[in-house]
Amino acid sequence: ITSAITLFDDDLATVWRMISFLYTSGYLDTAHEVYVDDEIACGNTNSPHAIDGEIAPTTSTNSQPREQVAPFSNVRVYAIAEKYNIPDLKSHSMEKFRNWVKNGWPHEDFHAIIKEVFRSTPDSDRGLRDVVSRESKNHCLELLEKGDGFIDEIKGLSEFWLSVLKLGVHDLTERIKEYASYGETRN
């Protein structure tokens, strides 16, 4: 019996952000490199790379770097918060993601972000899915101007396209109602 918990299916940087949130109510989502050190990955807090007995990312020469930029980090944190049922972390990561989407437009890898959102969240969870769908609807002409490459990248995401279509129809219906009520008030 050991005191280590092994999370085989979870990305080290994402777990690190989850733990950071649990201790500090926040996490960094900036681009950085995360290295996996065998001793630390196995939970050895006596490793020379551990900080004050805590497991931390390291720059071991035997390690492989993995870059994660803010939108991907927040999507992965959202998914892990769902997986481990941490509602405050889920809300926090969604707010960070929403802010990034609002302030980070346009992003050349938006197609990859869409794929990550729809790949990593359950069909029943509309949180991040609605954020990327709404942003895509709002910027649909810009996205289509990217050419067939963008469409080819997300061609298989029928739920994404259906979501964008529903939002577009909803907005159009609201505008029609608004226009109709404007005409009624003029008569």
JSON list of C-alpha atoms in Angstrom, two decimals:
[
{"chain": "A", "resi": 1, "resn": "ILE", "atom": "CA", "xyz": [0.00, 0.00, 0.00]},
{"chain": "A", "resi": 2, "resn": "THR", "atom": "CA", "xyz": [1.34, 3.41, -0.97]},
{"chain": "A", "resi": 3, "resn": "SER", "atom": "CA", "xyz": [0.12, 6.92, -0.39]},
{"chain": "A", "resi": 4, "resn": "ALA", "atom": "CA", "xyz": [0.34, 7.70, -4.12]},
{"chain": "A", "resi": 5, "resn": "ILE", "atom": "CA", "xyz": [-2.72, 8.05, -6.32]},
{"chain": "A", "resi": 6, "resn": "THR", "atom": "CA", "xyz": [-2.06, 7.18, -9.95]},
{"chain": "A", "resi": 7, "resn": "LEU", "atom": "CA", "xyz": [-4.23, 8.95, -12.50]},
{"chain": "A", "resi": 8, "resn": "PHE", "atom": "CA", "xyz": [-3.40, 7.04, -15.67]},
{"chain": "A", "resi": 9, "resn": "ASP", "atom": "CA", "xyz": [-5.78, 8.80, -18.04]},
{"chain": "A", "resi": 10, "resn": "ASP", "atom": "CA", "xyz": [-5.06, 12.38, -17.00]},
{"chain": "A", "resi": 11, "resn": "ASP", "atom": "CA", "xyz": [-2.56, 14.84, -18.35]},
{"chain": "A", "resi": 12, "resn": "LEU", "atom": "CA", "xyz": [0.06, 15.89, -15.75]},
{"chain": "A", "resi": 13, "resn": "ALA", "atom": "CA", "xyz": [-0.30, 19.62, -16.44]},
{"chain": "A", "resi": 14, "resn": "THR", "atom": "CA", "xyz": [-4.08, 19.39, -16.11]},
{"chain": "A", "resi": 15, "resn": "VAL", "atom": "CA", "xyz": [-3.82, 17.48, -12.83]},
{"chain": "A", "resi": 16, "resn": "TRP", "atom": "CA", "xyz": [-1.33, 20.10, -11.64]},
{"chain": "A", "resi": 17, "resn": "ARG", "atom": "CA", "xyz": [-3.85, 22.86, -12.44]},
{"chain": "A", "resi": 18, "resn": "MET", "atom": "CA", "xyz": [-6.61, 20.94, -10.65]},
{"chain": "A", "resi": 19, "resn": "ILE", "atom": "CA", "xyz": [-4.48, 20.55, -7.54]},
{"chain": "A", "resi": 20, "resn": "SER", "atom": "CA", "xyz": [-3.44, 24.19, -7.72]},
{"chain": "A", "resi": 21, "resn": "PHE", "atom": "CA", "xyz": [-7.11, 25.19, -7.81]},
{"chain": "A", "resi": 22, "resn": "LEU", "atom": "CA", "xyz": [-7.94, 22.97, -4.84]},
{"chain": "A", "resi": 23, "resn": "TYR", "atom": "CA", "xyz": [-5.26, 24.68, -2.75]},
{"chain": "A", "resi": 24, "resn": "THR", "atom": "CA", "xyz": [-5.42, 28.26, -4.06]},
{"chain": "A", "resi": 25, "resn": "SER", "atom": "CA", "xyz": [-8.82, 28.63, -5.80]},
{"chain": "A", "resi": 26, "resn": "GLY", "atom": "CA", "xyz": [-7.01, 29.41, -9.04]},
{"chain": "A", "resi": 27, "resn": "TYR", "atom": "CA", "xyz": [-4.53, 28.10, -11.60]},
{"chain": "A", "resi": 28, "resn": "LEU", "atom": "CA", "xyz": [-2.28, 29.45, -14.34]},
{"chain": "A", "resi": 29, "resn": "ASP", "atom": "CA", "xyz": [-3.41, 28.79, -17.89]},
{"chain": "A", "resi": 30, "resn": "THR", "atom": "CA", "xyz": [-0.58, 30.55, -19.68]},
{"chain": "A", "resi": 31, "resn": "ALA", "atom": "CA", "xyz": [1.51, 28.73, -22.24]},
{"chain": "A", "resi": 32, "resn": "HIS", "atom": "CA", "xyz": [4.38, 26.88, -20.66]},
{"chain": "A", "resi": 33, "resn": "GLU", "atom": "CA", "xyz": [6.23, 23.63, -20.93]},
{"chain": "A", "resi": 34, "resn": "VAL", "atom": "CA", "xyz": [5.47, 20.82, -18.54]},
{"chain": "A", "resi": 35, "resn": "TYR", "atom": "CA", "xyz": [7.98, 18.03, -18.12]},
{"chain": "A", "resi": 36, "resn": "VAL", "atom": "CA", "xyz": [7.34, 14.59, -16.78]},
{"chain": "A", "resi": 37, "resn": "ASP", "atom": "CA", "xyz": [10.00, 13.24, -14.43]},
{"chain": "A", "resi": 38, "resn": "ASP", "atom": "CA", "xyz": [9.69, 9.52, -13.70]},
{"chain": "A", "resi": 39, "resn": "GLU", "atom": "CA", "xyz": [10.30, 10.01, -9.96]},
{"chain": "A", "resi": 40, "resn": "ILE", "atom": "CA", "xyz": [7.70, 12.73, -9.66]},
{"chain": "A", "resi": 41, "resn": "ALA", "atom": "CA", "xyz": [5.19, 10.96, -11.91]},
{"chain": "A", "resi": 42, "resn": "CYS", "atom": "CA", "xyz": [5.46, 8.02, -9.51]},
{"chain": "A", "resi": 43, "resn": "GLY", "atom": "CA", "xyz": [4.70, 10.30, -6.57]},
{"chain": "A", "resi": 44, "resn": "ASN", "atom": "CA", "xyz": [8.21, 10.47, -5.08]},
{"chain": "A", "resi": 45, "resn": "THR", "atom": "CA", "xyz": [8.12, 13.72, -3.10]},
{"chain": "A", "resi": 46, "resn": "ASN", "atom": "CA", "xyz": [11.73, 13.12, -2.02]},
{"chain": "A", "resi": 47, "resn": "SER", "atom": "CA", "xyz": [12.81, 13.65, -5.60]},
{"chain": "A", "resi": 48, "resn": "PRO", "atom": "CA", "xyz": [15.29, 16.50, -6.07]},
{"chain": "A", "resi": 49, "resn": "HIS", "atom": "CA", "xyz": [12.65, 18.06, -8.32]},
{"chain": "A", "resi": 50, "resn": "ALA", "atom": "CA", "xyz": [9.97, 18.16, -5.62]},
{"chain": "A", "resi": 51, "resn": "ILE", "atom": "CA", "xyz": [9.42, 21.54, -3.97]},
{"chain": "A", "resi": 52, "resn": "ASP", "atom": "CA", "xyz": [8.97, 21.48, -0.19]},
{"chain": "A", "resi": 53, "resn": "GLY", "atom": "CA", "xyz": [7.79, 17.90, -0.43]},
{"chain": "A", "resi": 54, "resn": "GLU", "atom": "CA", "xyz": [5.23, 18.75, -3.14]},
{"chain": "A", "resi": 55, "resn": "ILE", "atom": "CA", "xyz": [5.15, 17.29, -6.59]},
{"chain": "A", "resi": 56, "resn": "ALA", "atom": "CA", "xyz": [5.92, 19.91, -9.22]},
{"chain": "A", "resi": 57, "resn": "PRO", "atom": "CA", "xyz": [6.66, 20.08, -12.95]},
{"chain": "A", "resi": 58, "resn": "THR", "atom": "CA", "xyz": [10.37, 19.73, -13.66]},
{"chain": "A", "resi": 59, "resn": "THR", "atom": "CA", "xyz": [12.93, 20.19, -16.39]},
{"chain": "A", "resi": 60, "resn": "SER", "atom": "CA", "xyz": [14.62, 16.81, -16.16]},
{"chain": "A", "resi": 61, "resn": "THR", "atom": "CA", "xyz": [16.91, 16.03, -19.09]},
{"chain": "A", "resi": 62, "resn": "ASN", "atom": "CA", "xyz": [15.07, 12.71, -19.57]},
{"chain": "A", "resi": 63, "resn": "SER", "atom": "CA", "xyz": [11.72, 14.45, -19.89]},
{"chain": "A", "resi": 64, "resn": "GLN", "atom": "CA", "xyz": [9.55, 15.27, -22.88]},
{"chain": "A", "resi": 65, "resn": "PRO", "atom": "CA", "xyz": [8.02, 18.79, -23.07]},
{"chain": "A", "resi": 66, "resn": "ARG", "atom": "CA", "xyz": [4.33, 19.29, -23.81]},
{"chain": "A", "resi": 67, "resn": "GLU", "atom": "CA", "xyz": [3.04, 22.78, -24.54]},
{"chain": "A", "resi": 68, "resn": "GLN", "atom": "CA", "xyz": [-0.46, 23.79, -23.50]},
{"chain": "A", "resi": 69, "resn": "VAL", "atom": "CA", "xyz": [-1.83, 27.21, -24.31]},
{"chain": "A", "resi": 70, "resn": "ALA", "atom": "CA", "xyz": [-4.66, 28.87, -22.38]},
{"chain": "A", "resi": 71, "resn": "PRO", "atom": "CA", "xyz": [-7.73, 27.70, -24.32]},
{"chain": "A", "resi": 72, "resn": "PHE", "atom": "CA", "xyz": [-6.63, 24.08, -24.42]},
{"chain": "A", "resi": 73, "resn": "SER", "atom": "CA", "xyz": [-5.60, 24.20, -20.77]},
{"chain": "A", "resi": 74, "resn": "ASN", "atom": "CA", "xyz": [-9.00, 25.53, -19.74]},
{"chain": "A", "resi": 75, "resn": "VAL", "atom": "CA", "xyz": [-10.85, 22.94, -21.83]},
{"chain": "A", "resi": 76, "resn": "ARG", "atom": "CA", "xyz": [-8.83, 20.14, -20.23]},
{"chain": "A", "resi": 77, "resn": "VAL", "atom": "CA", "xyz": [-9.34, 21.54, -16.74]},
{"chain": "A", "resi": 78, "resn": "TYR", "atom": "CA", "xyz": [-13.08, 21.79, -17.42]},
{"chain": "A", "resi": 79, "resn": "ALA", "atom": "CA", "xyz": [-13.11, 18.13, -18.50]},
{"chain": "A", "resi": 80, "resn": "ILE", "atom": "CA", "xyz": [-11.17, 16.95, -15.44]},
{"chain": "A", "resi": 81, "resn": "ALA", "atom": "CA", "xyz": [-13.47, 18.99, -13.18]},
{"chain": "A", "resi": 82, "resn": "GLU", "atom": "CA", "xyz": [-16.42, 17.18, -14.74]},
{"chain": "A", "resi": 83, "resn": "LYS", "atom": "CA", "xyz": [-14.68, 13.82, -14.38]},
{"chain": "A", "resi": 84, "resn": "TYR", "atom": "CA", "xyz": [-13.89, 14.30, -10.67]},
{"chain": "A", "resi": 85, "resn": "ASN", "atom": "CA", "xyz": [-17.07, 16.28, -9.89]},
{"chain": "A", "resi": 86, "resn": "ILE", "atom": "CA", "xyz": [-15.47, 19.57, -8.83]},
{"chain": "A", "resi": 87, "resn": "PRO", "atom": "CA", "xyz": [-18.19, 22.12, -9.69]},
{"chain": "A", "resi": 88, "resn": "ASP", "atom": "CA", "xyz": [-16.24, 25.21, -8.55]},
{"chain": "A", "resi": 89, "resn": "LEU", "atom": "CA", "xyz": [-13.28, 24.24, -10.74]},
{"chain": "A", "resi": 90, "resn": "LYS", "atom": "CA", "xyz": [-15.63, 23.59, -13.65]},
{"chain": "A", "resi": 91, "resn": "SER", "atom": "CA", "xyz": [-17.19, 27.05, -13.27]},
{"chain": "A", "resi": 92, "resn": "HIS", "atom": "CA", "xyz": [-13.78, 28.68, -12.89]},
{"chain": "A", "resi": 93, "resn": "SER", "atom": "CA", "xyz": [-12.34, 27.02, -15.99]},
{"chain": "A", "resi": 94, "resn": "MET", "atom": "CA", "xyz": [-15.45, 27.86, -18.03]},
{"chain": "A", "resi": 95, "resn": "GLU", "atom": "CA", "xyz": [-15.20, 31.52, -17.02]},
{"chain": "A", "resi": 96, "resn": "LYS", "atom": "CA", "xyz": [-11.50, 31.59, -17.96]},
{"chain": "A", "resi": 97, "resn": "PHE", "atom": "CA", "xyz": [-12.29, 29.92, -21.28]},
{"chain": "A", "resi": 98, "resn": "ARG", "atom": "CA", "xyz": [-15.20, 32.28, -21.97]},
{"chain": "A", "resi": 99, "resn": "ASN", "atom": "CA", "xyz": [-12.96, 35.29, -21.27]},
{"chain": "A", "resi": 100, "resn": "TRP", "atom": "CA", "xyz": [-10.26, 33.90, -23.53]},
{"chain": "A", "resi": 101, "resn": "VAL", "atom": "CA", "xyz": [-12.76, 33.34, -26.35]},
{"chain": "A", "resi": 102, "resn": "LYS", "atom": "CA", "xyz": [-14.14, 36.86, -25.91]},
{"chain": "A", "resi": 103, "resn": "ASN", "atom": "CA", "xyz": [-10.69, 38.52, -25.81]},
{"chain": "A", "resi": 104, "resn": "GLY", "atom": "CA", "xyz": [-8.66, 36.08, -27.91]},
{"chain": "A", "resi": 105, "resn": "TRP", "atom": "CA", "xyz": [-10.57, 36.22, -31.17]},
{"chain": "A", "resi": 106, "resn": "PRO", "atom": "CA", "xyz": [-9.44, 35.38, -33.81]},
{"chain": "A", "resi": 107, "resn": "HIS", "atom": "CA", "xyz": [-7.35, 32.31, -32.98]},
{"chain": "A", "resi": 108, "resn": "GLU", "atom": "CA", "xyz": [-5.73, 30.45, -35.85]},
{"chain": "A", "resi": 109, "resn": "ASP", "atom": "CA", "xyz": [-6.31, 27.10, -34.11]},
{"chain": "A", "resi": 110, "resn": "PHE", "atom": "CA", "xyz": [-10.00, 27.65, -33.37]},
{"chain": "A", "resi": 111, "resn": "HIS", "atom": "CA", "xyz": [-10.87, 24.47, -35.28]},
{"chain": "A", "resi": 112, "resn": "ALA", "atom": "CA", "xyz": [-8.59, 22.49, -32.94]},
{"chain": "A", "resi": 113, "resn": "ILE", "atom": "CA", "xyz": [-10.19, 24.16, -29.91]},
{"chain": "A", "resi": 114, "resn": "ILE", "atom": "CA", "xyz": [-13.65, 23.19, -31.18]},
{"chain": "A", "resi": 115, "resn": "LYS", "atom": "CA", "xyz": [-12.51, 19.60, -31.66]},
{"chain": "A", "resi": 116, "resn": "GLU", "atom": "CA", "xyz": [-11.00, 19.51, -28.16]},
{"chain": "A", "resi": 117, "resn": "VAL", "atom": "CA", "xyz": [-14.21, 20.85, -26.60]},
{"chain": "A", "resi": 118, "resn": "PHE", "atom": "CA", "xyz": [-16.45, 18.33, -28.34]},
{"chain": "A", "resi": 119, "resn": "ARG", "atom": "CA", "xyz": [-13.99, 15.46, -27.81]},
{"chain": "A", "resi": 120, "resn": "SER", "atom": "CA", "xyz": [-13.43, 16.05, -24.10]},
{"chain": "A", "resi": 121, "resn": "THR", "atom": "CA", "xyz": [-16.94, 16.90, -22.86]},
{"chain": "A", "resi": 122, "resn": "PRO", "atom": "CA", "xyz": [-20.01, 14.67, -22.65]},
{"chain": "A", "resi": 123, "resn": "ASP", "atom": "CA", "xyz": [-22.90, 15.31, -25.05]},
{"chain": "A", "resi": 124, "resn": "SER", "atom": "CA", "xyz": [-25.11, 16.31, -22.13]},
{"chain": "A", "resi": 125, "resn": "ASP", "atom": "CA", "xyz": [-22.74, 19.06, -20.97]},
{"chain": "A", "resi": 126, "resn": "ARG", "atom": "CA", "xyz": [-23.48, 22.21, -22.95]},
{"chain": "A", "resi": 127, "resn": "GLY", "atom": "CA", "xyz": [-21.11, 24.56, -21.05]},
{"chain": "A", "resi": 128, "resn": "LEU", "atom": "CA", "xyz": [-18.06, 24.93, -23.30]},
{"chain": "A", "resi": 129, "resn": "ARG", "atom": "CA", "xyz": [-19.91, 23.54, -26.30]},
{"chain": "A", "resi": 130, "resn": "ASP", "atom": "CA", "xyz": [-22.30, 26.48, -26.23]},
{"chain": "A", "resi": 131, "resn": "VAL", "atom": "CA", "xyz": [-19.40, 28.93, -25.86]},
{"chain": "A", "resi": 132, "resn": "VAL", "atom": "CA", "xyz": [-17.59, 27.71, -29.01]},
{"chain": "A", "resi": 133, "resn": "SER", "atom": "CA", "xyz": [-20.84, 27.24, -30.93]},
{"chain": "A", "resi": 134, "resn": "ARG", "atom": "CA", "xyz": [-22.01, 30.78, -30.14]},
{"chain": "A", "resi": 135, "resn": "GLU", "atom": "CA", "xyz": [-18.63, 32.25, -31.03]},
{"chain": "A", "resi": 136, "resn": "SER", "atom": "CA", "xyz": [-18.60, 30.28, -34.28]},
{"chain": "A", "resi": 137, "resn": "LYS", "atom": "CA", "xyz": [-22.09, 31.54, -35.12]},
{"chain": "A", "resi": 138, "resn": "ASN", "atom": "CA", "xyz": [-21.04, 35.12, -34.34]},
{"chain": "A", "resi": 139, "resn": "HIS", "atom": "CA", "xyz": [-17.96, 34.81, -36.58]},
{"chain": "A", "resi": 140, "resn": "CYS", "atom": "CA", "xyz": [-19.25, 32.31, -39.16]},
{"chain": "A", "resi": 141, "resn": "LEU", "atom": "CA", "xyz": [-18.26, 34.41, -42.18]},
{"chain": "A", "resi": 142, "resn": "GLU", "atom": "CA", "xyz": [-14.70, 34.81, -40.87]},
{"chain": "A", "resi": 143, "resn": "LEU", "atom": "CA", "xyz": [-14.45, 31.08, -40.24]},
{"chain": "A", "resi": 144, "resn": "LEU", "atom": "CA", "xyz": [-15.79, 30.21, -43.68]},
{"chain": "A", "resi": 145, "resn": "GLU", "atom": "CA", "xyz": [-13.32, 32.65, -45.26]},
{"chain": "A", "resi": 146, "resn": "LYS", "atom": "CA", "xyz": [-10.54, 30.45, -43.86]},
{"chain": "A", "resi": 147, "resn": "GLY", "atom": "CA", "xyz": [-11.44, 28.12, -46.71]},
{"chain": "A", "resi": 148, "resn": "ASP", "atom": "CA", "xyz": [-12.07, 24.44, -46.98]},
{"chain": "A", "resi": 149, "resn": "GLY", "atom": "CA", "xyz": [-9.28, 23.68, -44.49]},
{"chain": "A", "resi": 150, "resn": "PHE", "atom": "CA", "xyz": [-11.36, 24.87, -41.56]},
{"chain": "A", "resi": 151, "resn": "ILE", "atom": "CA", "xyz": [-14.42, 22.96, -42.71]},
{"chain": "A", "resi": 152, "resn": "ASP", "atom": "CA", "xyz": [-12.41, 19.82, -43.41]},
{"chain": "A", "resi": 153, "resn": "GLU", "atom": "CA", "xyz": [-10.91, 19.94, -39.91]},
{"chain": "A", "resi": 154, "resn": "ILE", "atom": "CA", "xyz": [-14.31, 19.90, -38.19]},
{"chain": "A", "resi": 155, "resn": "LYS", "atom": "CA", "xyz": [-16.36, 18.13, -40.86]},
{"chain": "A", "resi": 156, "resn": "GLY", "atom": "CA", "xyz": [-17.11, 15.12, -38.63]},
{"chain": "A", "resi": 157, "resn": "LEU", "atom": "CA", "xyz": [-18.48, 17.18, -35.74]},
{"chain": "A", "resi": 158, "resn": "SER", "atom": "CA", "xyz": [-22.17, 17.02, -36.64]},
{"chain": "A", "resi": 159, "resn": "GLU", "atom": "CA", "xyz": [-23.22, 18.01, -33.12]},
{"chain": "A", "resi": 160, "resn": "PHE", "atom": "CA", "xyz": [-21.14, 21.19, -33.41]},
{"chain": "A", "resi": 161, "resn": "TRP", "atom": "CA", "xyz": [-22.73, 22.11, -36.76]},
{"chain": "A", "resi": 162, "resn": "LEU", "atom": "CA", "xyz": [-26.21, 21.34, -35.42]},
{"chain": "A", "resi": 163, "resn": "SER", "atom": "CA", "xyz": [-25.53, 23.55, -32.40]},
{"chain": "A", "resi": 164, "resn": "VAL", "atom": "CA", "xyz": [-24.40, 26.45, -34.62]},
{"chain": "A", "resi": 165, "resn": "LEU", "atom": "CA", "xyz": [-27.46, 25.98, -36.83]},
{"chain": "A", "resi": 166, "resn": "LYS", "atom": "CA", "xyz": [-29.84, 25.99, -33.82]},
{"chain": "A", "resi": 167, "resn": "LEU", "atom": "CA", "xyz": [-28.26, 29.19, -32.48]},
{"chain": "A", "resi": 168, "resn": "GLY", "atom": "CA", "xyz": [-28.51, 30.84, -35.90]},
{"chain": "A", "resi": 169, "resn": "VAL", "atom": "CA", "xyz": [-32.16, 29.87, -36.33]},
{"chain": "A", "resi": 170, "resn": "HIS", "atom": "CA", "xyz": [-32.95, 31.03, -32.80]},
{"chain": "A", "resi": 171, "resn": "ASP", "atom": "CA", "xyz": [-31.32, 34.43, -33.41]},
{"chain": "A", "resi": 172, "resn": "LEU", "atom": "CA", "xyz": [-33.08, 34.79, -36.75]},
{"chain": "A", "resi": 173, "resn": "THR", "atom": "CA", "xyz": [-36.44, 33.94, -35.16]},
{"chain": "A", "resi": 174, "resn": "GLU", "atom": "CA", "xyz": [-35.85, 36.54, -32.44]},
{"chain": "A", "resi": 175, "resn": "ARG", "atom": "CA", "xyz": [-35.00, 39.17, -35.04]},
{"chain": "A", "resi": 176, "resn": "ILE", "atom": "CA", "xyz": [-38.13, 38.36, -37.02]},
{"chain": "A", "resi": 177, "resn": "LYS", "atom": "CA", "xyz": [-40.25, 38.70, -33.86]},
{"chain": "A", "resi": 178, "resn": "GLU", "atom": "CA", "xyz": [-38.50, 41.96, -33.02]},
{"chain": "A", "resi": 179, "resn": "TYR", "atom": "CA", "xyz": [-39.08, 43.30, -36.51]},
{"chain": "A", "resi": 180, "resn": "ALA", "atom": "CA", "xyz": [-42.74, 42.20, -36.44]},
{"chain": "A", "resi": 181, "resn": "SER", "atom": "CA", "xyz": [-43.33, 43.89, -33.10]},
{"chain": "A", "resi": 182, "resn": "TYR", "atom": "CA", "xyz": [-41.64, 47.06, -34.38]},
{"chain": "A", "resi": 183, "resn": "GLY", "atom": "CA", "xyz": [-44.11, 47.11, -37.29]},
{"chain": "A", "resi": 184, "resn": "GLU", "atom": "CA", "xyz": [-47.06, 46.64, -34.93]},
{"chain": "A", "resi": 185, "resn": "THR", "atom": "CA", "xyz": [-46.04, 49.61, -32.80]},
{"chain": "A", "resi": 186, "resn": "ARG", "atom": "CA", "xyz": [-45.84, 51.87, -35.85]},
{"chain": "A", "resi": 187, "resn": "ASN", "atom": "CA", "xyz": [-49.44, 51.16, -36.87]}
]
